[in-house]
XYZ file of C-alpha atoms in Angstrom:
439
model
C -38.341 35.314 49.034
C -40.973 37.923 49.788
C -44.493 38.742 48.743
C -43.202 41.267 46.213
C -41.441 38.556 44.224
C -44.497 36.286 44.292
C -46.704 39.121 43.029
C -44.187 39.953 40.309
C -44.060 36.329 39.188
C -47.854 36.124 39.163
C -48.088 39.284 37.049
C -45.432 37.959 34.688
C -47.184 34.637 34.282
C -50.447 36.423 33.530
C -48.760 38.632 30.947
C -47.121 35.597 29.411
C -50.462 33.833 29.023
C -52.050 36.857 27.339
C -48.986 37.472 25.186
C -48.975 33.901 23.930
C -52.647 34.079 23.025
C -51.944 37.191 20.967
C -48.794 35.725 19.413
C -46.620 38.350 21.133
C -42.870 38.419 21.695
C -40.832 36.648 24.330
C -39.558 39.627 26.333
C -42.684 41.479 27.557
C -43.580 39.095 30.433
C -40.030 39.378 31.722
C -40.111 43.159 31.479
C -43.322 43.326 33.534
C -41.877 41.001 36.180
C -38.600 42.884 36.375
C -40.349 46.237 36.772
C -42.355 44.897 39.719
C -39.387 43.180 41.372
C -35.949 44.260 40.091
C -34.348 41.568 42.278
C -36.388 38.662 40.926
C -33.352 37.013 39.314
C -31.459 37.008 42.597
C -34.404 35.482 44.409
C -34.928 32.690 41.881
C -31.507 31.828 40.422
C -29.252 32.855 43.266
C -29.638 29.626 45.237
C -29.134 27.007 42.509
C -26.808 24.339 43.951
C -24.367 24.259 41.016
C -24.477 27.924 40.217
C -25.102 30.110 37.202
C -23.155 30.057 33.940
C -23.277 33.135 31.689
C -22.439 32.780 27.999
C -21.576 36.075 26.318
C -19.685 37.562 23.377
C -20.609 39.030 20.017
C -21.269 35.955 17.875
C -22.424 32.418 18.638
C -24.150 32.900 22.002
C -27.413 31.137 21.175
C -25.802 28.173 19.436
C -23.118 27.716 22.100
C -25.617 28.002 24.941
C -27.820 25.350 23.361
C -24.829 23.040 22.943
C -23.650 23.558 26.519
C -27.125 22.873 27.869
C -27.299 19.674 25.813
C -23.914 18.533 27.138
C -24.850 19.127 30.767
C -28.267 17.509 30.426
C -26.685 14.484 28.766
C -24.598 14.133 31.907
C -27.717 14.103 34.092
C -27.930 17.703 35.281
C -31.206 19.602 35.439
C -30.496 22.825 33.556
C -32.476 26.051 33.336
C -31.796 28.142 30.234
C -33.244 30.909 28.048
C -33.685 29.076 24.752
C -35.328 31.789 22.649
C -32.203 33.853 21.973
C -33.803 36.779 23.841
C -30.618 37.678 25.666
C -31.572 40.700 27.758
C -32.366 40.114 31.432
C -36.066 40.409 30.582
C -35.613 37.485 28.178
C -34.085 35.368 30.934
C -36.982 36.239 33.229
C -39.523 35.410 30.526
C -37.978 31.969 30.196
C -37.985 31.638 33.962
C -41.715 32.290 34.168
C -42.444 29.053 32.348
C -40.595 26.972 34.932
C -40.754 28.693 38.304
C -43.609 28.526 40.793
C -44.982 31.509 42.685
C -42.760 30.433 45.565
C -39.749 31.275 43.387
C -38.422 27.733 43.563
C -36.814 26.487 40.368
C -36.383 22.760 39.763
C -32.850 22.943 38.389
C -29.270 22.170 39.420
C -27.634 24.890 37.350
C -28.604 27.782 35.073
C -26.915 28.370 31.711
C -28.027 31.683 30.244
C -26.931 33.666 27.239
C -26.717 37.401 27.729
C -25.629 40.189 25.466
C -22.519 42.026 26.495
C -24.293 44.955 28.152
C -27.129 43.085 29.834
C -24.689 40.533 31.221
C -23.549 43.223 33.663
C -27.110 44.108 34.608
C -27.610 40.406 35.290
C -24.399 39.979 37.269
C -25.359 42.917 39.493
C -28.275 40.740 40.614
C -26.705 37.292 40.368
C -22.902 37.130 40.270
C -22.200 34.224 37.889
C -20.228 31.306 39.204
C -18.856 30.700 35.705
C -18.605 32.645 32.451
C -17.911 31.505 28.898
C -16.645 34.424 26.809
C -16.689 33.755 23.082
C -15.432 36.677 21.020
C -15.547 40.427 20.434
C -16.502 41.923 17.070
C -18.023 45.118 15.726
C -21.760 44.868 16.277
C -24.516 47.431 16.931
C -22.042 50.263 17.349
C -24.922 52.670 18.009
C -25.375 50.759 21.293
C -21.854 49.655 22.104
C -19.986 52.720 20.759
C -16.783 50.946 19.737
C -15.145 47.592 20.007
C -12.920 48.341 23.017
C -16.031 49.241 24.994
C -17.481 45.811 24.204
C -14.255 44.201 25.394
C -14.433 46.184 28.635
C -17.973 44.937 29.251
C -16.809 41.330 29.004
C -13.805 42.095 31.186
C -16.088 43.464 33.891
C -18.244 40.355 33.639
C -15.168 38.181 34.158
C -14.151 40.295 37.158
C -17.552 39.626 38.734
C -17.430 35.861 38.102
C -16.717 33.899 41.241
C -15.673 30.384 40.191
C -14.188 30.014 36.729
C -13.993 31.600 33.270
C -13.527 29.902 29.916
C -11.823 32.125 27.349
C -11.200 32.104 23.616
C -7.435 31.781 23.235
C -7.573 32.974 19.608
C -9.491 36.200 20.189
C -7.076 38.837 21.419
C -9.851 40.928 22.990
C -10.987 37.922 25.025
C -7.587 36.426 25.823
C -6.493 39.711 27.446
C -9.267 39.207 30.008
C -7.255 36.454 31.716
C -5.307 39.110 33.585
C -8.433 40.558 35.152
C -10.141 37.620 36.861
C -10.409 37.563 40.622
C -8.107 35.705 42.976
C -8.887 31.999 43.027
C -11.001 32.105 39.866
C -9.962 29.329 37.513
C -9.191 30.096 33.860
C -9.755 27.550 31.103
C -9.173 27.977 27.364
C -10.618 26.912 24.037
C -9.401 27.600 20.516
C -8.441 26.038 17.225
C -5.658 23.529 16.741
C -2.460 25.221 15.488
C -2.757 23.173 12.285
C -5.737 25.307 11.143
C -4.662 28.649 12.584
C -4.544 30.086 9.055
C -8.366 29.989 8.983
C -8.791 32.316 11.931
C -8.819 35.579 9.916
C -12.092 34.539 8.271
C -13.748 34.306 11.675
C -12.674 37.262 13.755
C -11.647 40.862 14.001
C -7.963 41.557 13.482
C -6.693 43.344 16.556
C -2.985 43.435 17.248
C -1.681 45.713 19.981
C 1.931 46.485 20.725
C 1.612 44.752 24.092
C 0.482 41.577 22.306
C 3.540 41.313 20.089
C 5.234 38.795 22.388
C 2.085 37.480 23.989
C 0.894 34.791 21.554
C -0.352 31.986 23.766
C 0.794 28.437 23.153
C -1.784 25.700 23.877
C -1.343 24.286 27.348
C -2.506 21.254 29.339
C -6.273 20.990 29.498
C -6.999 23.424 26.659
C -9.833 22.349 24.346
C -8.770 22.635 20.691
C -10.814 22.230 17.526
C -9.267 19.735 15.096
C -11.335 19.320 11.872
C -11.200 16.154 9.802
C -10.211 16.289 6.128
C -13.841 16.107 4.933
C -14.528 19.531 6.427
C -17.634 18.343 8.295
C -16.368 16.043 11.065
C -14.091 17.237 13.844
C -12.606 16.369 17.217
C -12.345 18.528 20.319
C -8.818 17.667 21.426
C -7.804 18.209 25.044
C -4.109 18.938 25.285
C -2.307 16.373 27.437
C -5.422 14.272 28.060
C -6.336 12.238 24.951
C -8.848 10.145 26.917
C -11.017 13.266 27.168
C -10.995 13.969 23.409
C -14.534 14.315 22.005
C -15.090 12.979 18.502
C -14.710 12.593 15.640
C -18.308 13.778 15.292
C -20.445 15.735 12.855
C -22.815 18.509 13.867
C -26.250 19.088 12.376
C -25.238 22.738 11.954
C -22.640 23.423 9.279
C -19.538 25.584 9.178
C -16.307 26.269 11.031
C -17.997 28.754 13.369
C -20.384 26.052 14.606
C -17.425 23.752 15.276
C -15.722 26.453 17.323
C -18.936 27.012 19.269
C -19.017 23.279 19.975
C -15.409 23.419 21.149
C -16.230 26.289 23.513
C -19.247 24.445 24.906
C -17.267 21.227 25.365
C -14.384 22.942 27.143
C -16.869 24.609 29.478
C -18.793 21.392 30.144
C -15.588 19.583 31.015
C -14.616 22.386 33.374
C -18.000 22.296 35.088
C -18.310 18.513 35.290
C -14.729 17.708 36.259
C -14.268 13.959 36.767
C -17.884 13.269 35.763
C -17.233 14.391 32.193
C -17.671 11.578 29.646
C -16.238 12.034 26.151
C -18.579 9.503 24.464
C -21.597 11.091 26.162
C -20.464 14.527 25.029
C -19.988 13.373 21.428
C -23.479 11.891 21.277
C -25.019 15.011 22.789
C -23.315 17.419 20.370
C -24.183 15.330 17.321
C -27.874 15.487 18.262
C -28.168 19.265 18.762
C -30.434 20.888 16.162
C -29.541 24.397 14.964
C -31.370 27.067 16.984
C -34.166 29.024 15.335
C -32.901 31.022 12.372
C -29.252 30.111 12.809
C -28.631 27.639 10.059
C -32.068 26.154 10.657
C -33.420 24.204 7.676
C -37.191 24.346 7.083
C -39.024 21.953 4.799
C -41.012 24.092 2.359
C -43.221 21.725 0.410
C -40.374 19.263 -0.012
C -37.589 21.765 -0.672
C -35.128 23.041 1.967
C -35.210 26.670 3.078
C -32.276 27.695 5.253
C -32.499 30.687 7.597
C -29.113 32.228 8.388
C -28.843 35.039 10.940
C -26.342 37.766 10.018
C -25.833 40.811 12.208
C -22.310 42.162 11.836
C -19.339 42.055 9.433
C -17.667 39.045 11.039
C -20.883 37.019 11.204
C -21.952 37.789 7.630
C -18.466 37.016 6.332
C -18.460 33.648 8.109
C -21.951 32.869 6.791
C -20.959 33.656 3.219
C -17.811 31.558 3.623
C -19.956 28.616 4.718
C -22.914 28.985 2.345
C -22.181 31.649 -0.252
C -21.120 29.510 -3.231
C -23.877 26.907 -3.028
C -26.382 26.765 -5.928
C -29.510 27.928 -4.118
C -31.931 30.814 -4.551
C -30.902 33.606 -2.196
C -32.874 36.299 -0.383
C -31.312 38.920 1.902
C -33.505 40.659 4.508
C -32.024 43.639 6.346
C -33.791 45.583 9.109
C -32.371 48.429 11.158
C -34.553 48.231 14.261
C -33.069 48.731 17.732
C -32.300 45.047 18.204
C -30.501 44.967 14.850
C -28.485 48.156 15.335
C -29.632 51.312 13.554
C -26.442 51.811 11.558
C -26.145 49.415 8.607
C -22.934 50.873 7.183
C -21.272 47.649 8.353
C -22.617 46.022 5.185
C -19.794 47.792 3.357
C -17.232 45.799 5.395
C -18.535 42.516 3.971
C -17.435 41.092 0.614
C -20.332 39.649 -1.384
C -18.182 38.307 -4.215
C -19.296 34.732 -3.481
C -22.859 35.668 -4.494
C -21.826 37.247 -7.803
C -22.107 34.142 -10.003
C -25.729 33.329 -9.138
C -26.947 36.714 -7.931
C -29.546 37.451 -5.262
C -33.188 36.787 -6.101
C -34.655 39.364 -3.740
C -33.722 41.861 -1.038
C -36.261 42.804 1.627
C -36.683 44.543 4.977
C -36.463 48.178 6.029
C -33.070 48.479 4.361
C -33.877 46.437 1.266
C -32.756 49.219 -1.091
C -29.515 49.783 0.843
C -28.767 46.076 0.588
C -29.481 46.035 -3.130
C -27.169 49.008 -3.658
C -24.421 47.353 -1.607
C -24.700 44.194 -3.696
C -24.571 46.235 -6.889
C -21.215 47.699 -5.795
C -19.865 44.112 -5.650
C -21.325 43.263 -9.040
C -24.095 41.044 -7.624
C -27.314 41.193 -9.650
C -30.544 41.580 -7.633
C -33.790 40.250 -9.114
C -36.316 42.166 -7.007
C -36.479 44.625 -4.124
C -39.482 44.429 -1.770
C -39.284 46.278 1.547
C -42.338 44.549 3.030
C -41.095 41.291 4.558
C -44.383 39.443 4.124
C -44.677 40.361 0.459
C -41.003 39.602 -0.056
C -41.308 36.169 1.538
C -44.409 35.340 -0.498
C -42.709 36.276 -3.744
C -39.501 34.430 -2.886
C -41.341 31.210 -1.995
C -43.557 31.406 -5.069
C -40.800 32.189 -7.545
C -38.552 29.370 -6.294
C -41.062 26.723 -5.318
C -39.539 23.236 -5.220
C -35.937 24.487 -5.257
C -33.382 24.924 -2.432
C -33.578 28.397 -0.926
C -31.661 30.433 1.636
C -32.448 33.683 3.453
C -29.709 35.733 5.094
C -31.451 37.990 7.627
C -30.805 40.386 10.483
C -32.290 39.627 13.891
C -35.704 41.300 13.728
C -36.138 40.274 10.108
C -35.363 36.698 11.109
C -37.870 36.833 13.970
C -40.578 38.151 11.652
C -39.899 35.681 8.852
C -39.598 32.764 11.267
C -43.042 33.529 12.711
C -44.568 33.659 9.249
C -42.899 30.381 8.313
C -44.078 28.813 11.587
C -47.657 29.795 10.776
C -47.438 28.497 7.236
C -45.576 25.233 7.833
C -46.693 24.329 11.391
C -43.264 24.797 12.944
C -42.513 25.079 16.652
C -42.651 28.673 17.865
C -39.970 30.555 19.755
C -39.663 29.129 23.240
C -41.378 25.910 22.221
C -38.333 24.241 20.720
C -38.575 20.569 21.691
C -34.765 20.371 21.846
C -34.340 23.400 24.134
């Protein structure tokens, strides 16, 4: 590693210190470092003894990454990760700055990083991943990604650049097609749902049937990791086909919903692939059961003795899954919709979500840049809206005051979630982004 990298790391660390004093975001220090040394990731992560794992896909990256990190750490590995959910390369570098010295040496065995579908390729140009976990493909931020086939091509390219092994979602047709594009010698592993609950898949994913897929439905094979829920709807087992001694569970996650269980299945299948004979099912079960929901993704905050749940929603599939998990519960509901760059500027996707589950109790308040658009969309589904307040701070204040002492939930897009989470951290002394004690 050269002087340029050391200077870039020093500048990034300085920016990070100033940014934290001013309460700034998590990406700026990484951006400064990357501008000064575009190859900083190669110089710092490229030599880790057990490689680099990239987690990508439209939905579930942050949760799955956190689960995979917990599984590997429970098995004794030293893991570097980007725990803030800032999944551009600059976010990875910002996380790196907290752990790397000016020499560029990182005290880790393996890196597990989440990257969005486009920035994963920017990353892999610097550091070809040894392994990739590819979760799903759904419509999301179409102003950036153009259309869904383009997103699938980005993940396919990432798989082509992966050198050791890929773990694919057997139930997502966009992702399962990638198996034909991995390099020679690259191992392919699969995760999915048990055939007994296959009827629940439409609530989780985009429907995409191509003529070439008509005869291509994949049957579970030896070693596949399959999600098998228990009858209570909360506990589940990750079943490994042909190897019952490796089954993980039954266990219950701290995060609710079928999507979280599938994320856990993906993380477990990947951990088993990485750890090989060192994988311990009891250790994995204990690790998964202890993982707290990441910031804003089903996170429950104690607001003066009453629970407030923050639920990130950013595309039709994700919002539909969230409403399927939470929509009918008797809580006060706020919906906060922004259309900043990180959210996607086009919010017409709200019209591809059914809000019928909110009709009985209505929505107390809509907020954010697109508060009025959200209120209009709800009105089309017959959902009454109590108040509309575009200013997020004023909206949050009113929501907390009007429903003090009662269970509350806020569905929010990414930048709205970041803003609200900071305000809640200030008010209720919560850990800030990047300071998660479980990360």
